[in-house]
Short mmCIF file of C-alpha atoms in Angstrom, two decimals:
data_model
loop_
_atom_site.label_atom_id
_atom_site.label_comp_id
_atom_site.label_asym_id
_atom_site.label_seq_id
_atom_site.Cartn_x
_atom_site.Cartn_y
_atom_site.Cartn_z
CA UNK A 1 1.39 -7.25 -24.44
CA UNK A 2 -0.13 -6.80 -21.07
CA UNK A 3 -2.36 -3.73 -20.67
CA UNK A 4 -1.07 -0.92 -19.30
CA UNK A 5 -3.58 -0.62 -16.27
CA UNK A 6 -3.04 -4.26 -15.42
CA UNK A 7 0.82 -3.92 -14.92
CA UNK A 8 0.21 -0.64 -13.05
CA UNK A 9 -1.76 -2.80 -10.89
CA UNK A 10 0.41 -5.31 -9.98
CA UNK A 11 3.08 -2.95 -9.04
CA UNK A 12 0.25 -1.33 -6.43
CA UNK A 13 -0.46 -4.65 -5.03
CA UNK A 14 3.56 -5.33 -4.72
CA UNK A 15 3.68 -1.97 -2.93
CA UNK A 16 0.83 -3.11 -0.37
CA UNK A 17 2.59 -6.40 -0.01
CA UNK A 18 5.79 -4.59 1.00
CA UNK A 19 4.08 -2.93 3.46
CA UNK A 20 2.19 -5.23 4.96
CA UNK A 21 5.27 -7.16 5.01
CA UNK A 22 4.94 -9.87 2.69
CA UNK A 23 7.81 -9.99 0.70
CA UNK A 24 7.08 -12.63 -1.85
CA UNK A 25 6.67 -10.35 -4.83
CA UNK A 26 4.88 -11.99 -8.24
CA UNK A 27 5.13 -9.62 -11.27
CA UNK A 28 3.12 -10.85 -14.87
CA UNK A 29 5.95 -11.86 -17.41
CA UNK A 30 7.74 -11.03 -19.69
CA UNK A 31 7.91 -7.34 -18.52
CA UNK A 32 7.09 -5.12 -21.81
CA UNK A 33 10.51 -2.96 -21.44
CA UNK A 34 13.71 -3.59 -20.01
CA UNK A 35 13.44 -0.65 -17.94
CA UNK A 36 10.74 -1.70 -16.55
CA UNK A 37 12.26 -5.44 -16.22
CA UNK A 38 14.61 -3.29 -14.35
CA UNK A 39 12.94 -1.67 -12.24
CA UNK A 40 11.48 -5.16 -11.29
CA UNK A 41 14.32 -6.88 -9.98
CA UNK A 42 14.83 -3.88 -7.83
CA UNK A 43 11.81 -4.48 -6.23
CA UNK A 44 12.39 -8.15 -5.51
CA UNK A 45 16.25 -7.17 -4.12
CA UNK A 46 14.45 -4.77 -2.27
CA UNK A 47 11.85 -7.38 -0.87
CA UNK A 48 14.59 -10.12 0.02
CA UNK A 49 16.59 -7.53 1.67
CA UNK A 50 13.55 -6.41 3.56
CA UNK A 51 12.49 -10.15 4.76
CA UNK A 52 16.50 -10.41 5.92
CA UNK A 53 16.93 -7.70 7.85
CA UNK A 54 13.24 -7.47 9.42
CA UNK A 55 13.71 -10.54 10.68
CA UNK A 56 16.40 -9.73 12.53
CA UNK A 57 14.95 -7.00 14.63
CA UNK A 58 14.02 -8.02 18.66
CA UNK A 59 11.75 -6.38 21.02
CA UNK A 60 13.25 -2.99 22.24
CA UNK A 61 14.01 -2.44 25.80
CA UNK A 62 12.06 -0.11 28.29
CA UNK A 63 13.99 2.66 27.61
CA UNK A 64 13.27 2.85 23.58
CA UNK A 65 9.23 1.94 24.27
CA UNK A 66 8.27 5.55 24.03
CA UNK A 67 9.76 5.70 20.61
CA UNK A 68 9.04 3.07 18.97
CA UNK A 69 5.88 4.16 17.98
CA UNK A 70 7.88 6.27 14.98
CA UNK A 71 8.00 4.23 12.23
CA UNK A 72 9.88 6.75 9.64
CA UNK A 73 13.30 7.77 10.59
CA UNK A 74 12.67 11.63 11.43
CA UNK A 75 9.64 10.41 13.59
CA UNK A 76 12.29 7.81 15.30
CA UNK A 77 15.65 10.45 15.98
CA UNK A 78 12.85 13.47 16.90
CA UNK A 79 11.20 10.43 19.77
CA UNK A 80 14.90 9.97 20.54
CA UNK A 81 15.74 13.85 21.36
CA UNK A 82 12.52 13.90 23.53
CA UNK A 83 12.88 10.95 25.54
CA UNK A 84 17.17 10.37 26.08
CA UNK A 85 16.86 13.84 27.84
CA UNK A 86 16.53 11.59 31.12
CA UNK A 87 19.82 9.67 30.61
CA UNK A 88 22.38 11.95 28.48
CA UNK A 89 22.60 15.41 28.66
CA UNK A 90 22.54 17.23 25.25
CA UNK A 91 21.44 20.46 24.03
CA UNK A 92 21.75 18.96 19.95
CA UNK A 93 21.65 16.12 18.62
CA UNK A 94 22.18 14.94 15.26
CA UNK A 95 22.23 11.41 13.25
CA UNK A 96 24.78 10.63 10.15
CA UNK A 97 24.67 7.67 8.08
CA UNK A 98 26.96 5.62 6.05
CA UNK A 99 26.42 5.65 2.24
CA UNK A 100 25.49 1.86 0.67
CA UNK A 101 29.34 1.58 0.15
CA UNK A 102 30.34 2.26 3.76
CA UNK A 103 32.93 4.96 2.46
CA UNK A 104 31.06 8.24 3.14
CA UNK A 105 29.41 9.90 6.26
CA UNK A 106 26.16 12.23 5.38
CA UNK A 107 24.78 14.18 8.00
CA UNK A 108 20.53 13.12 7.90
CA UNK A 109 19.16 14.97 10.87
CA UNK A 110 19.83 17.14 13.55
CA UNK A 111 17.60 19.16 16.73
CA UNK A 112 19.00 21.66 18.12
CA UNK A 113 17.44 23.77 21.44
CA UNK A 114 19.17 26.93 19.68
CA UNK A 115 16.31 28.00 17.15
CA UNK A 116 19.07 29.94 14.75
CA UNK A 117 19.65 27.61 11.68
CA UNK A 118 22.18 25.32 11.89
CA UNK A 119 25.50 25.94 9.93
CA UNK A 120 26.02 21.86 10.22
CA UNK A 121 23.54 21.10 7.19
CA UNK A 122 22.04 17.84 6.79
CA UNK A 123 23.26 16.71 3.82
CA UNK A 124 27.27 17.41 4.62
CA UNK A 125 29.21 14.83 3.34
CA UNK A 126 32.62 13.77 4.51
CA UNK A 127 35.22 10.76 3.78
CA UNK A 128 35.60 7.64 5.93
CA UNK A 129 38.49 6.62 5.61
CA UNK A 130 41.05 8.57 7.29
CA UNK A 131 38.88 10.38 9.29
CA UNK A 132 38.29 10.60 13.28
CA UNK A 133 35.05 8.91 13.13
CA UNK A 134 37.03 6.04 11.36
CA UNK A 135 38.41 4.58 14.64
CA UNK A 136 35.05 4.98 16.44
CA UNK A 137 33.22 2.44 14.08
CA UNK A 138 36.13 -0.03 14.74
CA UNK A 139 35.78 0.27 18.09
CA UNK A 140 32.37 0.58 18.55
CA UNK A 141 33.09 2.77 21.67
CA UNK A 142 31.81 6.06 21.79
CA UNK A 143 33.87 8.68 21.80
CA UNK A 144 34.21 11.97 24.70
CA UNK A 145 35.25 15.27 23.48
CA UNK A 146 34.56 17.80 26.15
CA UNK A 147 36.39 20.79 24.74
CA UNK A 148 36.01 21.01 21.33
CA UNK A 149 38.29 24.49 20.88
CA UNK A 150 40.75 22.32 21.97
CA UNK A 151 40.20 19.44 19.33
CA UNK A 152 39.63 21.86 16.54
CA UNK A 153 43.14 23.39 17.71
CA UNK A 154 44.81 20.13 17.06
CA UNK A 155 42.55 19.41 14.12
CA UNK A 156 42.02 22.38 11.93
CA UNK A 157 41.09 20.55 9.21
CA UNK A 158 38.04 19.80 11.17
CA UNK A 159 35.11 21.55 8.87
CA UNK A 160 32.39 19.37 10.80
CA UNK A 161 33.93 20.74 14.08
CA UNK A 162 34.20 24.38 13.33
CA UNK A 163 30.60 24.50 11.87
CA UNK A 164 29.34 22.74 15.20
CA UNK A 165 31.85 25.11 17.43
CA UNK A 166 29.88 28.54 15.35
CA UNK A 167 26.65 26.75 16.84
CA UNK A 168 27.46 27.16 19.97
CA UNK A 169 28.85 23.57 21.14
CA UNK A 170 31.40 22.92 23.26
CA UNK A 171 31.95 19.18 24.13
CA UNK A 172 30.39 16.23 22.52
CA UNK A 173 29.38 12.03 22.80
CA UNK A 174 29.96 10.68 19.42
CA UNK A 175 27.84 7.09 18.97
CA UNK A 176 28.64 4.89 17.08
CA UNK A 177 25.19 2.83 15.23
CA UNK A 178 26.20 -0.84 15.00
CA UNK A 179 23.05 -3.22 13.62
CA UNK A 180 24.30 -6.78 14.09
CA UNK A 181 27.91 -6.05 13.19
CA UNK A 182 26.84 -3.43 9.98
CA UNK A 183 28.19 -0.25 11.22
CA UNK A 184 25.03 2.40 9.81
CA UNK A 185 26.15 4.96 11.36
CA UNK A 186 26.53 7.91 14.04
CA UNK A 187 24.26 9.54 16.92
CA UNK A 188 25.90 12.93 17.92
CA UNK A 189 25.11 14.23 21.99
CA UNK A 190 26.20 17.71 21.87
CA UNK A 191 26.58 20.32 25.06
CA UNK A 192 27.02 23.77 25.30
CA UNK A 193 29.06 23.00 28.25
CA UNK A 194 32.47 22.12 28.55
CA UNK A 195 32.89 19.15 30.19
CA UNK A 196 29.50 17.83 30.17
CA UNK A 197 30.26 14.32 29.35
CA UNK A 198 31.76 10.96 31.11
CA UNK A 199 32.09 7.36 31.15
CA UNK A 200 29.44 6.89 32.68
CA UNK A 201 27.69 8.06 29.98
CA UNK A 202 29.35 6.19 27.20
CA UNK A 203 28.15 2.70 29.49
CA UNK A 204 24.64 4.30 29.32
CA UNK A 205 24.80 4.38 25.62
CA UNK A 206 26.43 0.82 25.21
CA UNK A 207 23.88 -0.76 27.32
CA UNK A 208 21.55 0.27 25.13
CA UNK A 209 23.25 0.86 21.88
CA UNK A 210 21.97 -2.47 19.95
CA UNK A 211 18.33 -1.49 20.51
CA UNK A 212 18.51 1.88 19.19
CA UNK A 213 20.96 0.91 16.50
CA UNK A 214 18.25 -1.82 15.68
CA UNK A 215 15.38 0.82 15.50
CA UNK A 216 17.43 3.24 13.57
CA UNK A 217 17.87 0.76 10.88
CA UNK A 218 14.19 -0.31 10.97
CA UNK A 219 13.05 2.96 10.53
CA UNK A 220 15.44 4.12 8.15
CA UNK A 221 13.89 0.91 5.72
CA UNK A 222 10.53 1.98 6.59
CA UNK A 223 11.88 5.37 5.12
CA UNK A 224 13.49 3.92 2.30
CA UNK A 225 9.64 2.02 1.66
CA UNK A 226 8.02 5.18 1.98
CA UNK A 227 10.30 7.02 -0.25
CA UNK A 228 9.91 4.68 -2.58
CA UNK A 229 6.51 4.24 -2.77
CA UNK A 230 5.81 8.23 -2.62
CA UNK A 231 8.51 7.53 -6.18
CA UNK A 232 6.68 5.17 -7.36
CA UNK A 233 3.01 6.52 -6.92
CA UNK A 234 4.24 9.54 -8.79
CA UNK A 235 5.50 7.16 -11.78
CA UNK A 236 1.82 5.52 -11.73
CA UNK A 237 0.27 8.82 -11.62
CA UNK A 238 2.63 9.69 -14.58
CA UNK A 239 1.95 7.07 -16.72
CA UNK A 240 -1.62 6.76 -15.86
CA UNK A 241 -1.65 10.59 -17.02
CA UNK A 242 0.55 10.17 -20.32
CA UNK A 243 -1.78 6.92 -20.99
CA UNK A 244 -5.02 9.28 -20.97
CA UNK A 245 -3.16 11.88 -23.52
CA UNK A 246 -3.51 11.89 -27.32
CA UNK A 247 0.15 11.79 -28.80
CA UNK A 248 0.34 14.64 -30.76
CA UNK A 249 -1.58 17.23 -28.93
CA UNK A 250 -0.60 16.41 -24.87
CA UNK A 251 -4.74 16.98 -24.88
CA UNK A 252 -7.21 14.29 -23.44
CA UNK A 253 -7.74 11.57 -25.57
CA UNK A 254 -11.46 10.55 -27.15
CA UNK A 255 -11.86 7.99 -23.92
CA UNK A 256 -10.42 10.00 -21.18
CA UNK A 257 -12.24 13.70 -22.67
CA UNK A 258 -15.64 11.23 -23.03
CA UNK A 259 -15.13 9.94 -19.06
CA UNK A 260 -14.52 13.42 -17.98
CA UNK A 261 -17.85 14.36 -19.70
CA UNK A 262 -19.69 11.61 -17.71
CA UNK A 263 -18.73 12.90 -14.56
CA UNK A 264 -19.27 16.45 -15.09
CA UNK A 265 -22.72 15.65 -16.34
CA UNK A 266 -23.27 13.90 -13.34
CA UNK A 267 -22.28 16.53 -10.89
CA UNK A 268 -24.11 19.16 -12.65
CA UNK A 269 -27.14 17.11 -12.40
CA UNK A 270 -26.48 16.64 -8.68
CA UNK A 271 -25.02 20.17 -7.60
CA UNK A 272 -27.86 21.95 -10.01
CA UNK A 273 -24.99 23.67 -11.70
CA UNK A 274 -24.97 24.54 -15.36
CA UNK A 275 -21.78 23.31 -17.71
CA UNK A 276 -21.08 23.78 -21.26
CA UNK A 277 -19.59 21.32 -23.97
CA UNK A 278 -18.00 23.11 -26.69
CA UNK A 279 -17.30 21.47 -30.13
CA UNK A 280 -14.77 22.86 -32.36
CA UNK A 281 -13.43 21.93 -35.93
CA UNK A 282 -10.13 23.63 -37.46
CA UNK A 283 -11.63 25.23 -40.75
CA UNK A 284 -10.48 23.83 -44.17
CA UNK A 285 -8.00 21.51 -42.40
CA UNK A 286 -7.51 19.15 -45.18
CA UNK A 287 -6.85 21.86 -47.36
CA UNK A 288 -4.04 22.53 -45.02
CA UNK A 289 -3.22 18.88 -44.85
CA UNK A 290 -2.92 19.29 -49.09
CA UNK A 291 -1.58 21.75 -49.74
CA UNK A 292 1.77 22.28 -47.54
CA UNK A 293 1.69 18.55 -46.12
CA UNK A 294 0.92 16.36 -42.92
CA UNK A 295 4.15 17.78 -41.28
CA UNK A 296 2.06 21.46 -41.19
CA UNK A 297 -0.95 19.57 -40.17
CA UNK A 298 0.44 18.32 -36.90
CA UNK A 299 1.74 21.98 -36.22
CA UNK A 300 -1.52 23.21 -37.04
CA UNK A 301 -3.30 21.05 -34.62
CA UNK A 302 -0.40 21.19 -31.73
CA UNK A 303 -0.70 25.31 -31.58
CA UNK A 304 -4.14 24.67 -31.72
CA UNK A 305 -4.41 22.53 -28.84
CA UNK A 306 -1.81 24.49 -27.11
CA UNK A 307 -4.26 27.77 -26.98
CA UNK A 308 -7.27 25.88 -25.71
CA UNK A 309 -5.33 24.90 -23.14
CA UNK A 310 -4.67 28.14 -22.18
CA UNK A 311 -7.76 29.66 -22.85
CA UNK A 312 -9.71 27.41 -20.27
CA UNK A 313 -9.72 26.94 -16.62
CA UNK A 314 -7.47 24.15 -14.90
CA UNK A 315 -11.01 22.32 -13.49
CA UNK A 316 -12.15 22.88 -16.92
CA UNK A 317 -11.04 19.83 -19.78
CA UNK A 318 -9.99 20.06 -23.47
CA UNK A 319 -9.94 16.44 -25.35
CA UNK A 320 -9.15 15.98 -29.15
CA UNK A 321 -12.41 14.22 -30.39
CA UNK A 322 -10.92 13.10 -33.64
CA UNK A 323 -8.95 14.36 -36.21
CA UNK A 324 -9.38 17.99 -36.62
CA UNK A 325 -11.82 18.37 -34.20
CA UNK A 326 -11.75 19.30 -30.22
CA UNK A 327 -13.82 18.89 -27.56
CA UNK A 328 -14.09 21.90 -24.49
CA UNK A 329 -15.87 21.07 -21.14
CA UNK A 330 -16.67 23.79 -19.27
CA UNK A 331 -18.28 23.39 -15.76
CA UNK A 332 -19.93 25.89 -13.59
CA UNK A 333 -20.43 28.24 -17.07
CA UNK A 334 -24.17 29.32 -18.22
CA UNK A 335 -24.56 30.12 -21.53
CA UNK A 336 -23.79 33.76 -21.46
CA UNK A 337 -20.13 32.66 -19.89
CA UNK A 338 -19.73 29.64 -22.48
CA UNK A 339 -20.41 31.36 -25.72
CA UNK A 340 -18.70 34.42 -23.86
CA UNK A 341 -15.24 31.39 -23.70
CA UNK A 342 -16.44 30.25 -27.15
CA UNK A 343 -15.84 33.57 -28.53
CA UNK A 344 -12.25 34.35 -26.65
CA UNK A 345 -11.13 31.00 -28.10
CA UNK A 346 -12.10 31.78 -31.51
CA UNK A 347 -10.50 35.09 -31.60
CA UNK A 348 -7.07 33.37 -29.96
CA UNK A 349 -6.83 30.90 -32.94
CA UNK A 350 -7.65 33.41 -35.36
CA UNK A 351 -4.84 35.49 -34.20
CA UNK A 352 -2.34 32.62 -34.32
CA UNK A 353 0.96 33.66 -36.46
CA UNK A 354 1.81 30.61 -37.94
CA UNK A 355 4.16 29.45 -41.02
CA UNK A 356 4.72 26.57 -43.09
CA UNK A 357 7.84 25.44 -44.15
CA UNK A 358 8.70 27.82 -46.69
CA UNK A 359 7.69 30.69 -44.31
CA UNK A 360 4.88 31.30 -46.18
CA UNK A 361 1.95 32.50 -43.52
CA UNK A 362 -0.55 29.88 -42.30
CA UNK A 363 -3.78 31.30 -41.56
CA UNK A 364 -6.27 29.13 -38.72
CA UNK A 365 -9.47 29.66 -37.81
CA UNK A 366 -12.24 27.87 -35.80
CA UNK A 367 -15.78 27.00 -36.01
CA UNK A 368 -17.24 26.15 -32.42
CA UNK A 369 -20.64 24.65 -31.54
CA UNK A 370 -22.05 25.43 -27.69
CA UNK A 371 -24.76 22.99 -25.75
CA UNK A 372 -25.79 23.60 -22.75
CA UNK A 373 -26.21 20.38 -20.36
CA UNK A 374 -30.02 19.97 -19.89
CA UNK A 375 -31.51 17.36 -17.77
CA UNK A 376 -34.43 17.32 -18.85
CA UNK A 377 -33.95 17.90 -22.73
CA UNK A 378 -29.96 16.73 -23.13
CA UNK A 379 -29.83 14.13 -20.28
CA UNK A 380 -27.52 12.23 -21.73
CA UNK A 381 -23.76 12.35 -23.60
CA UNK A 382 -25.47 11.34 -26.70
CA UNK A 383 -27.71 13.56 -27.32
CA UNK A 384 -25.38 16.54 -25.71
CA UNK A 385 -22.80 15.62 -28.07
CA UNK A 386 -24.93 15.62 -30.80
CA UNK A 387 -26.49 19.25 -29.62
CA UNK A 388 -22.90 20.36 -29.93
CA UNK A 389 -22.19 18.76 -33.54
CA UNK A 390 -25.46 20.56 -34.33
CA UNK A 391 -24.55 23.95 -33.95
CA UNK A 392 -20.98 23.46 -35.34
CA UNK A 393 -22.37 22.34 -38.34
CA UNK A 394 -24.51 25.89 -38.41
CA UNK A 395 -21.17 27.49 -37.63
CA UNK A 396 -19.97 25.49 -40.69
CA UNK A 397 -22.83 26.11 -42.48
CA UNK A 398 -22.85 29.85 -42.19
CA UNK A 399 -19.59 30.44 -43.06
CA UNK A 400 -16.78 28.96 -40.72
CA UNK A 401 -14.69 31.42 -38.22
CA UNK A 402 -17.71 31.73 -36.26
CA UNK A 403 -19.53 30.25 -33.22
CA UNK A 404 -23.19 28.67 -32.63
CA UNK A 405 -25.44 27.87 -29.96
CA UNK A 406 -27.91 24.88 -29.79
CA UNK A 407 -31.18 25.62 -27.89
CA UNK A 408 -34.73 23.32 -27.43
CA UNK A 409 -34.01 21.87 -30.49
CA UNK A 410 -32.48 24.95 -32.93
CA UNK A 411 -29.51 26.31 -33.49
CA UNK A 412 -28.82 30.32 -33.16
CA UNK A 413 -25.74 32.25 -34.12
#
């Protein structure tokens, strides 16, 4: 099976290919899930769509040049509402899109120069068929109202028209979107005059209604890309961040607690910060283990892991080392401050309330080694880690339930 990282990889390099508008995809095989196989073949429909309609789009007239620069669809309509101001009078206007199936309208966007909220949501959904926008799409006329009292009068089953009327519009341009014969969907010119609008602004529209019906589309597949992506990024960061967790705890795992370590070394070495490692072992664990089973164990370990969690900081790191034992970076913390944390932690396990099976109680205590990242005497992980085993064992040593510091060599209580 292909490493995780690797596959992760090839979907980032399938993203950068869709956006740099290559659209032969490659993706290793077989695919390790059928979800993922899944998710796969989306991506190539996705690409072949992408390399069919793109190539359809032509050079945009004058008129659209000062918004073509908008690539996402919000960019695109808000370049629209500044620069059709010269050519059709509005005071809103608003886009709506088919759904895939053609059998829905959905309002997507809409500027307004009233700054009160608008009642017409995006997001309002209405029927197709049947409906007065129906005929416009067939037609691929736009359509005058210039008293819409009137129309609401005749129509009062009209919700989109009442909401817009409570807005303060009076007479409207409906547009329709037609990208080379696929009807996409509607631009709205609203007024707060009766009145405001004539032919002659209906030819204005159809003389240029190809271009911007073109750019709409484009956009709205840019959008689609970007949405996508911004989906799929969070997947990768989702499964790069389950990958790095041990199973049973949700904690760091050996490699990823280890990396962390690394780094933090490193930037306390650079910044001239102190940090703190923190080793701790769950006392008489196999005990626990043999006495009331593995099933008890795992509990043990998962509260456990749960309180380090939240007895840390969030730029702070808690891995499980192996087995019983943990591992707790602290950065920015001098000794004081980490045997200070080391303490707090070792009270919050002790006054865990836990219960086997049988409801019996299910005592669990701690025993936590502190070193103190030295450049000069612990410049390393090695030798820090073993520092830290060091004074765990003297917690061990003297007794369990209790916490140790390693300095120059020694350990102290």
């Amino acid at each position: 099976m292909m490493p995780l990282s690797d596959r992760l990889s090839s979907y980032r390099q399938a993203l950068l290919a869709l956006q740099r508008e290559q659209f032969k995809l490659q993706f290793p095989s077989p695919a390790p899930s059928i979800e993922e196989a899944r998710f796969e073949e989306e991506l190539q429909g996705l690409a072949r769509w992408l390399e069919a309609r793109f190539t359809e789009f032509s050079c945009l007239q004058e008129l659209t040049t000062e918004i073509i620069q908008g690539s996402l669809l919000e960019e695109v309509l808000a370049r629209i509402y500044d620069a059709f101001e010269r050519i059709i009078p509005y005071d809103r206007i608003g886009c709506a899109l088919l759904s895939d199936d053609g059998q829905q309208v959905r309002s997507y966007w809409a500027r307004s120069r009233n700054q009160s909220a608008p009642l017409l949501k995006a997001g309002f959904t209405a029927r197709l068929a049947g409906s007065s926008l129906e005929p416009i799409l067939h037609s691929h006329q736009p359509r005058i109202i210039n008293n819409l009292a009137d129309y609401l009068h005749q129509h009062p089953e009209s919700t989109a028209t009442r909401l817009i009327l409570q807005e303060g519009i009076l007479s409207s341009l409906t547009c329709p979107l037609i990208a080379e014969g696929k009807a996409i969907g509607f631009l709205f010119f609203s007024s707060c005059q009766i009145g405001t609008y004539q032919a002659l602004h209906q030819r204005i529209f159809l003389n240029i209604a190809r271009q911007v019906s073109l750019l709409i589309e484009k956009s709205h597949l840019y959008q689609q890309v970007h949405e996508l992506n911004q989906q799929l990024m969070q997947a990768l960061a989702q499964l790069k961040e389950q990958s790095c967790r041990d199973a049973l705890t949700g904690l760091l795992h050996r490699g990823a607690i280890m990396e962390f370590l690394t780094k933090m070394q490193a930037e306390s070495e650079r910044a001239g910060t102190p940090c703190a490692v923190i080793m701790a072992d769950v006392d008489h664990f196999k005990q626990i283990n043999d006495s009331h089973g593995h099933p008890a164990g795992d509990r043990v370990l998962q509260a456990v892991a749960q309180t380090l969690r939240e007895q840390v900081r969030d730029y702070d790191a808690v891995g499980r080392y192996g087995g019983e034992e943990f591992l707790i970076l602290l950065r920015d913390r001098d000794h004081h401050t980490a045997c200070l944390t080391a303490e707090r932690i070792r009270h919050a396990i002790a006054a865990l309330t836990l219960q086997t099976a049988k409801g019996q109680p299910l005592p669990v205590t701690l025993s936590l080694g502190v070193a103190m990242c030295d450049p000069k005497a612990l410049d390393n992980t090695e030798r820090l880690l073993s520092a830290a085993d060091t004074a765990l064992y003297q917690a061990k040593r003297h007794g369990r339930n209790r916490v140790c510091s390693y300095h120059a060599g020694d350990a102290h209580r």
